[in-house]
Coordinates of C-alpha atoms and ligand atoms in Angstrom, one line a residue:
M1385 CA -25.6 -15.6 -27.0
S1386 CA -27.8 -16.8 -24.1
D1387 CA -29.0 -14.1 -21.6
D1388 CA -27.1 -16.0 -18.8
I1389 CA -23.7 -15.5 -20.4
L1390 CA -21.8 -12.3 -19.6
I1391 CA -18.7 -13.1 -21.6
K1392 CA -18.2 -15.4 -24.5
A1393 CA -14.7 -15.8 -26.1
K1394 CA -14.5 -17.7 -29.4
G1395 CA -11.1 -18.7 -30.7
L1396 CA -9.5 -15.9 -28.8
S1397 CA -5.8 -15.5 -29.4
V1398 CA -3.2 -13.0 -28.2
G1399 CA 0.2 -12.9 -29.8
F1400 CA 3.1 -10.6 -29.2
Q1401 CA 5.8 -9.8 -31.7
I1402 CA 9.3 -10.1 -30.2
G1403 CA 12.7 -9.3 -31.8
S1404 CA 13.4 -6.1 -33.6
S1405 CA 15.0 -7.1 -36.9
I1406 CA 13.3 -9.1 -39.8
F1407 CA 15.8 -11.8 -39.1
N1408 CA 14.8 -12.5 -35.4
K1409 CA 11.2 -11.6 -35.4
Q1410 CA 9.1 -14.1 -33.6
V1411 CA 5.5 -14.3 -32.4
L1412 CA 4.9 -15.2 -28.8
K1413 CA 1.6 -16.9 -28.6
A1414 CA 0.4 -16.2 -25.1
V1415 CA -3.2 -17.2 -25.7
D1416 CA -4.0 -19.6 -28.5
N1417 CA -7.6 -20.2 -29.8
V1418 CA -9.4 -20.2 -26.5
S1419 CA -13.2 -20.4 -26.3
I1420 CA -15.0 -20.0 -23.0
E1421 CA -18.3 -18.8 -21.7
I1422 CA -18.6 -17.1 -18.3
E1423 CA -22.1 -17.1 -16.7
K1424 CA -23.5 -14.0 -15.1
G1425 CA -23.0 -14.0 -11.3
S1426 CA -20.5 -16.9 -11.4
F1427 CA -17.0 -17.3 -10.1
F1428 CA -15.1 -18.6 -13.1
G1429 CA -11.6 -20.0 -12.1
L1430 CA -8.7 -20.1 -14.4
V1431 CA -5.7 -22.2 -13.4
G1432 CA -2.4 -23.3 -14.7
E1433 CA 1.3 -22.9 -14.0
S1434 CA 3.1 -19.6 -14.5
G1435 CA 3.5 -19.1 -18.2
S1436 CA 0.3 -20.9 -19.1
G1437 CA -1.3 -17.7 -20.5
K1438 CA -4.0 -17.2 -17.8
T1439 CA -3.0 -13.6 -16.9
T1440 CA -2.9 -12.6 -20.6
L1441 CA -6.3 -14.1 -21.2
G1442 CA -7.7 -12.2 -18.2
R1443 CA -6.2 -9.0 -19.5
A1444 CA -7.5 -9.6 -23.0
L1445 CA -11.0 -9.9 -21.6
L1446 CA -10.4 -6.6 -19.9
K1447 CA -9.2 -5.2 -23.2
A1448 CA -5.9 -4.3 -21.5
V1449 CA -3.9 -6.2 -24.2
P1450 CA -4.8 -6.4 -27.9
I1451 CA -6.8 -9.4 -29.1
T1452 CA -4.9 -10.7 -32.2
G1453 CA -7.2 -13.6 -33.2
G1454 CA -10.8 -14.7 -32.7
G1455 CA -12.8 -12.5 -30.3
A1456 CA -14.9 -12.0 -27.2
H1457 CA -18.4 -10.8 -26.7
Y1458 CA -19.6 -9.0 -23.6
S1459 CA -23.3 -8.6 -22.8
D1460 CA -24.7 -7.5 -19.4
G1461 CA -28.3 -6.8 -20.5
E1462 CA -27.7 -3.0 -20.7
V1463 CA -24.9 -3.0 -23.3
A1464 CA -23.2 -5.5 -25.6
Y1465 CA -19.7 -5.1 -27.0
D1466 CA -17.4 -7.1 -29.3
L1467 CA -14.2 -6.6 -27.6
E1468 CA -11.9 -7.3 -30.6
T1469 CA -13.4 -4.3 -32.4
I1470 CA -14.7 -2.1 -29.6
G1471 CA -14.4 1.6 -30.4
K1472 CA -12.8 4.3 -28.2
E1473 CA -16.1 5.7 -26.6
D1474 CA -17.4 2.2 -25.9
L1475 CA -14.1 1.2 -24.4
K1476 CA -14.5 4.1 -21.9
D1477 CA -17.8 2.6 -20.9
Y1478 CA -16.4 -0.9 -20.8
R1479 CA -13.7 0.2 -18.4
K1480 CA -16.3 1.1 -15.8
R1481 CA -17.9 -2.3 -16.3
A1482 CA -14.8 -4.5 -16.2
Q1483 CA -12.2 -4.1 -13.5
L1484 CA -9.0 -5.8 -12.3
I1485 CA -8.0 -6.6 -8.7
F1486 CA -4.2 -6.8 -8.7
Q1487 CA -2.1 -9.6 -7.2
D1488 CA 0.2 -7.5 -5.1
P1489 CA -1.5 -5.2 -2.6
Y1490 CA 1.8 -3.7 -1.7
A1491 CA 2.7 -2.6 -5.1
A1492 CA -0.7 -1.7 -6.5
L1493 CA -1.4 1.2 -4.1
S1494 CA 0.4 4.6 -4.5
P1495 CA 2.2 5.4 -1.2
R1496 CA 1.6 9.1 -1.7
M1497 CA -2.2 8.9 -1.8
T1498 CA -4.6 8.6 1.1
V1499 CA -6.9 5.6 1.1
R1500 CA -9.8 8.0 0.3
D1501 CA -8.0 9.3 -2.8
I1502 CA -7.0 5.8 -4.0
I1503 CA -10.5 4.6 -3.9
A1504 CA -11.9 7.9 -5.4
E1505 CA -9.5 8.1 -8.3
P1506 CA -11.5 5.9 -10.7
L1507 CA -14.6 7.9 -10.1
E1508 CA -12.8 11.1 -10.8
V1509 CA -10.8 9.8 -13.9
M1510 CA -14.0 8.3 -15.4
G1511 CA -16.2 11.3 -14.4
L1512 CA -18.7 9.1 -12.6
T1513 CA -19.6 11.6 -9.9
K1514 CA -20.8 15.2 -10.1
N1515 CA -18.9 16.7 -7.2
R1516 CA -16.7 15.9 -4.2
T1517 CA -19.7 15.3 -1.9
E1518 CA -21.0 12.6 -4.2
T1519 CA -17.5 11.1 -4.6
D1520 CA -17.1 11.0 -0.8
E1521 CA -20.4 9.4 -0.3
R1522 CA -19.7 6.7 -2.9
V1523 CA -16.2 6.1 -1.3
R1524 CA -17.7 5.7 2.2
E1525 CA -20.3 3.3 0.9
I1526 CA -17.8 1.1 -0.9
A1527 CA -15.3 1.3 2.0
A1528 CA -18.0 0.0 4.4
K1529 CA -18.8 -2.9 2.0
C1530 CA -15.2 -3.8 2.0
R1531 CA -15.0 -3.7 5.9
L1532 CA -12.8 -0.6 6.0
N1533 CA -13.4 1.9 8.8
L1534 CA -14.1 5.5 7.9
E1535 CA -11.0 6.6 9.8
H1536 CA -9.0 4.4 7.5
L1537 CA -9.8 6.7 4.6
R1538 CA -7.5 9.5 5.9
R1539 CA -4.5 7.3 6.2
F1540 CA -1.8 6.2 3.8
P1541 CA -1.3 2.6 2.6
H1542 CA 1.8 1.9 4.6
A1543 CA -0.2 2.0 7.8
F1544 CA -2.1 -1.2 6.8
S1545 CA -1.5 -4.9 6.8
G1546 CA -1.5 -7.0 3.6
G1547 CA -5.1 -8.1 4.1
Q1548 CA -6.3 -4.5 4.7
R1549 CA -4.4 -3.2 1.7
Q1550 CA -6.1 -5.9 -0.5
R1551 CA -9.4 -4.8 0.8
I1552 CA -8.5 -1.2 -0.3
S1553 CA -7.6 -2.6 -3.7
I1554 CA -10.9 -4.4 -3.9
A1555 CA -12.8 -1.2 -2.9
R1556 CA -11.0 0.7 -5.6
A1557 CA -12.0 -2.0 -8.2
L1558 CA -15.5 -1.9 -7.0
V1559 CA -16.1 1.8 -6.8
S1560 CA -17.3 2.2 -10.5
A1561 CA -20.0 -0.4 -9.9
P1562 CA -18.5 -2.9 -12.4
K1563 CA -20.3 -6.0 -13.6
F1564 CA -17.1 -8.1 -14.3
I1565 CA -14.0 -8.5 -12.2
V1566 CA -10.8 -10.2 -13.0
A1567 CA -9.0 -11.2 -9.8
D1568 CA -5.5 -12.1 -10.8
E1569 CA -3.8 -14.1 -8.0
S1570 CA -5.5 -11.7 -5.7
V1571 CA -4.8 -13.7 -2.5
A1572 CA -1.4 -15.2 -3.5
A1573 CA 0.7 -12.6 -1.6
L1574 CA -1.3 -13.0 1.6
D1575 CA -0.9 -15.3 4.7
V1576 CA -3.2 -18.3 4.6
S1577 CA -5.3 -17.0 7.4
I1578 CA -5.8 -13.6 5.7
Q1579 CA -6.5 -15.4 2.4
A1580 CA -9.7 -17.0 3.8
D1581 CA -10.8 -13.6 5.1
V1582 CA -10.3 -11.9 1.7
L1583 CA -11.9 -14.8 -0.3
N1584 CA -15.0 -14.7 2.0
L1585 CA -15.2 -11.0 1.4
L1586 CA -15.1 -11.5 -2.4
K1587 CA -17.8 -14.2 -2.1
Q1588 CA -20.0 -11.9 0.0
I1589 CA -19.5 -8.9 -2.4
Q1590 CA -20.3 -11.2 -5.4
A1591 CA -23.6 -12.3 -3.8
E1592 CA -24.6 -8.7 -2.7
M1593 CA -23.6 -6.9 -5.9
G1594 CA -24.4 -9.8 -8.4
L1595 CA -20.9 -9.6 -9.8
T1596 CA -19.2 -12.0 -12.2
F1597 CA -15.6 -13.0 -11.3
M1598 CA -12.8 -14.4 -13.3
F1599 CA -10.6 -15.8 -10.6
I1600 CA -7.0 -16.5 -11.8
S1601 CA -4.9 -18.7 -9.5
H1602 CA -2.2 -21.3 -9.5
D1603 CA -3.6 -22.6 -6.2
L1604 CA -6.1 -25.3 -6.8
S1605 CA -7.3 -25.4 -3.1
V1606 CA -8.2 -21.8 -3.3
V1607 CA -10.1 -22.4 -6.6
A1608 CA -12.0 -25.3 -5.1
H1609 CA -13.2 -23.1 -2.2
T1610 CA -14.2 -20.2 -4.4
C1611 CA -15.2 -21.1 -7.9
D1612 CA -18.3 -22.6 -9.7
H1613 CA -16.5 -23.5 -12.9
V1614 CA -12.9 -24.0 -13.7
A1615 CA -10.8 -23.9 -16.8
V1616 CA -7.3 -25.3 -16.9
M1617 CA -4.7 -23.7 -19.3
Y1618 CA -1.4 -25.0 -20.6
L1619 CA 0.9 -23.0 -22.8
G1620 CA -1.9 -20.7 -24.0
R1621 CA -4.4 -23.4 -24.7
L1622 CA -7.4 -24.6 -22.8
V1623 CA -6.9 -28.3 -21.9
E1624 CA -9.9 -29.0 -19.6
T1625 CA -12.9 -27.1 -18.4
A1626 CA -15.7 -28.3 -16.1
P1627 CA -18.0 -27.4 -13.2
T1628 CA -15.6 -27.2 -10.1
R1629 CA -17.0 -30.3 -8.3
D1630 CA -16.9 -32.4 -11.5
L1631 CA -13.3 -31.3 -12.2
F1632 CA -12.2 -32.1 -8.7
N1633 CA -14.0 -35.4 -8.5
S1634 CA -13.1 -36.6 -12.0
P1635 CA -10.2 -34.7 -13.6
K1636 CA -9.6 -36.2 -17.1
H1637 CA -6.5 -34.5 -18.6
P1638 CA -3.1 -35.8 -17.4
Y1639 CA -2.0 -32.1 -16.8
T1640 CA -5.0 -31.4 -14.6
K1641 CA -4.4 -34.7 -12.7
A1642 CA -0.7 -33.7 -12.2
L1643 CA -1.8 -30.3 -10.8
F1644 CA -4.2 -32.0 -8.4
S1645 CA -1.7 -34.5 -7.2
A1646 CA 0.7 -31.7 -6.3
I1647 CA -1.9 -30.4 -3.7
P1648 CA -0.4 -31.4 -0.3
S1649 CA -2.6 -34.1 1.3
L1650 CA -3.3 -34.3 5.1
D1651 CA -3.8 -38.1 4.7
P1652 CA -0.5 -39.8 5.3
D1653 CA -1.6 -42.7 3.0
D1654 CA -1.8 -40.3 0.1
R1655 CA 1.7 -38.9 0.6
G1656 CA 4.1 -40.1 -1.9
K1657 CA 1.4 -40.9 -4.5
A1658 CA 1.8 -37.6 -6.2
Q1659 CA 2.1 -37.7 -9.9
K1660 CA 5.0 -35.4 -10.3
L1661 CA 5.0 -32.8 -13.0
E1662 CA 8.5 -33.1 -14.5
G1663 CA 10.3 -30.4 -16.3
E1664 CA 9.5 -26.8 -17.1
I1665 CA 6.6 -25.5 -19.2
P1666 CA 8.2 -25.0 -22.8
S1667 CA 8.9 -21.5 -24.2
P1668 CA 5.8 -20.0 -25.9
T1669 CA 8.1 -18.9 -28.7
N1670 CA 9.2 -22.5 -29.4
Q1671 CA 6.0 -24.6 -28.8
P1672 CA 6.0 -28.4 -29.2
T1673 CA 4.1 -29.8 -32.2
G1674 CA 1.0 -31.9 -31.6
C1675 CA -0.2 -31.9 -28.0
K1676 CA 1.5 -29.0 -26.3
F1677 CA 1.9 -31.2 -23.1
H1678 CA 3.5 -34.2 -24.8
T1679 CA 7.1 -33.1 -23.7
R1680 CA 6.0 -33.6 -20.1
C1681 CA 3.2 -36.1 -20.3
P1682 CA 4.0 -39.6 -19.0
H1683 CA 1.3 -41.1 -21.3
A1684 CA 2.4 -39.5 -24.6
I1685 CA 2.4 -41.8 -27.7
D1686 CA 3.3 -41.1 -31.3
I1687 CA 0.0 -39.4 -32.3
C1688 CA 0.5 -36.9 -29.4
K1689 CA 3.6 -35.6 -31.0
S1690 CA 2.0 -35.0 -34.4
K1691 CA -1.6 -34.2 -34.0
E1692 CA -3.0 -31.5 -31.7
P1693 CA -6.0 -32.8 -29.7
Q1694 CA -9.2 -30.6 -29.7
L1695 CA -11.5 -30.0 -26.8
E1696 CA -14.3 -32.6 -26.7
K1697 CA -17.2 -33.2 -24.5
A1698 CA -16.5 -35.6 -21.7
A1699 CA -19.7 -34.9 -19.6
K1700 CA -22.3 -32.2 -19.1
G1701 CA -20.3 -28.9 -19.1
H1702 CA -17.0 -30.8 -19.0
E1703 CA -14.6 -30.7 -21.9
V1704 CA -11.1 -32.1 -22.3
S1705 CA -8.4 -32.0 -25.0
C1706 CA -6.4 -35.3 -24.9
H1707 CA -6.2 -38.1 -27.4
R1708 CA -6.2 -40.7 -24.6
W1709 CA -8.5 -39.3 -21.9
K1710 CA -10.9 -42.2 -22.1
E1711 CA -8.4 -45.0 -21.8
L1712 CA -6.5 -43.2 -19.2
M1713 CA -9.6 -42.9 -17.0
D1714 CA -9.4 -46.7 -16.6
L1715 CA -5.6 -46.8 -16.2
V1716 CA -4.9 -43.9 -13.9
P1717 CA -6.7 -43.3 -10.6
A1718 CA -8.1 -39.8 -10.5
Ligands
SF4_214 FE1 -0.7 -36.7 -22.9 FE2 -1.1 -37.4 -25.4 FE3 -3.1 -36.6 -23.8 FE4 -1.4 -34.9 -24.6 S1 -2.8 -36.0 -25.9 S2 -2.1 -35.1 -22.6 S3 0.5 -36.1 -24.6 S4 -1.8 -38.5 -23.6

């Protein structure tokens, strides 16, 4: 694996068994055969509708859900782990290096703990500091990085706005000095004006601490502002992946194009041109044959129903899985 890559997933799958009796047991394929590489110090975006498997993929890379097929390799220059087989002791170490920022800053923080205790908890649980003085020093340092005042540390979460609470969540995730952060819809619950503030803070922290982010979002305008590289997921599969500018200038998969055309435009001439995404994402327990998107794709032909397309190179760093992407580039304006 190249020294520039922090995480490399190869054919990674996550399946959950549902149903209790032998007659109704089913496997829910939440993530299916996904291969990605996340460069050190990058902001890697993961987009898709609700139910596309992006949250499960993020949690598999944190080893918060079991990997049931394929694997993922983590290497930060100090340590290297195969996440599918990582042992108990190594997993304790990995927990310091890989952290999650939750979506909902209201639900994520215990109302009974002060901000100081919330931020300090991972240090104490993981035994990362020797005494209270050292813990307090680290808490103050990380609170300042997240633009929290020292007097905030004595208060309880209910005294803060959504943006401030999210900064507390970020401080808690950063306190163990991780290398890899999964930010799962981390600004989705915030007002638009606050979103920009939190996104700028994340970018600033990334640059200062040299962190690598996986940024999970259903909001493509947020991803465009934040990420270097984007992967698009549909029903547990990767359908397109590219550097952000390339993906936004020249999306190739019909699903990616439909997601883009759903972004509200300020140009009145563009309104009404949106390529609507009809219907619901199918159930992961009853997936379509062939291309998983064929039940909603306006360009589906017979082969799409029987043969699953594989990711193929469309440009440098740009891959797409669609039988017809080349001919559709001429037919459908991006
Ligand atoms: Fe649509 Fe067929 Fe391409 Fe799937 S393979 S996205 S159904 S055109």
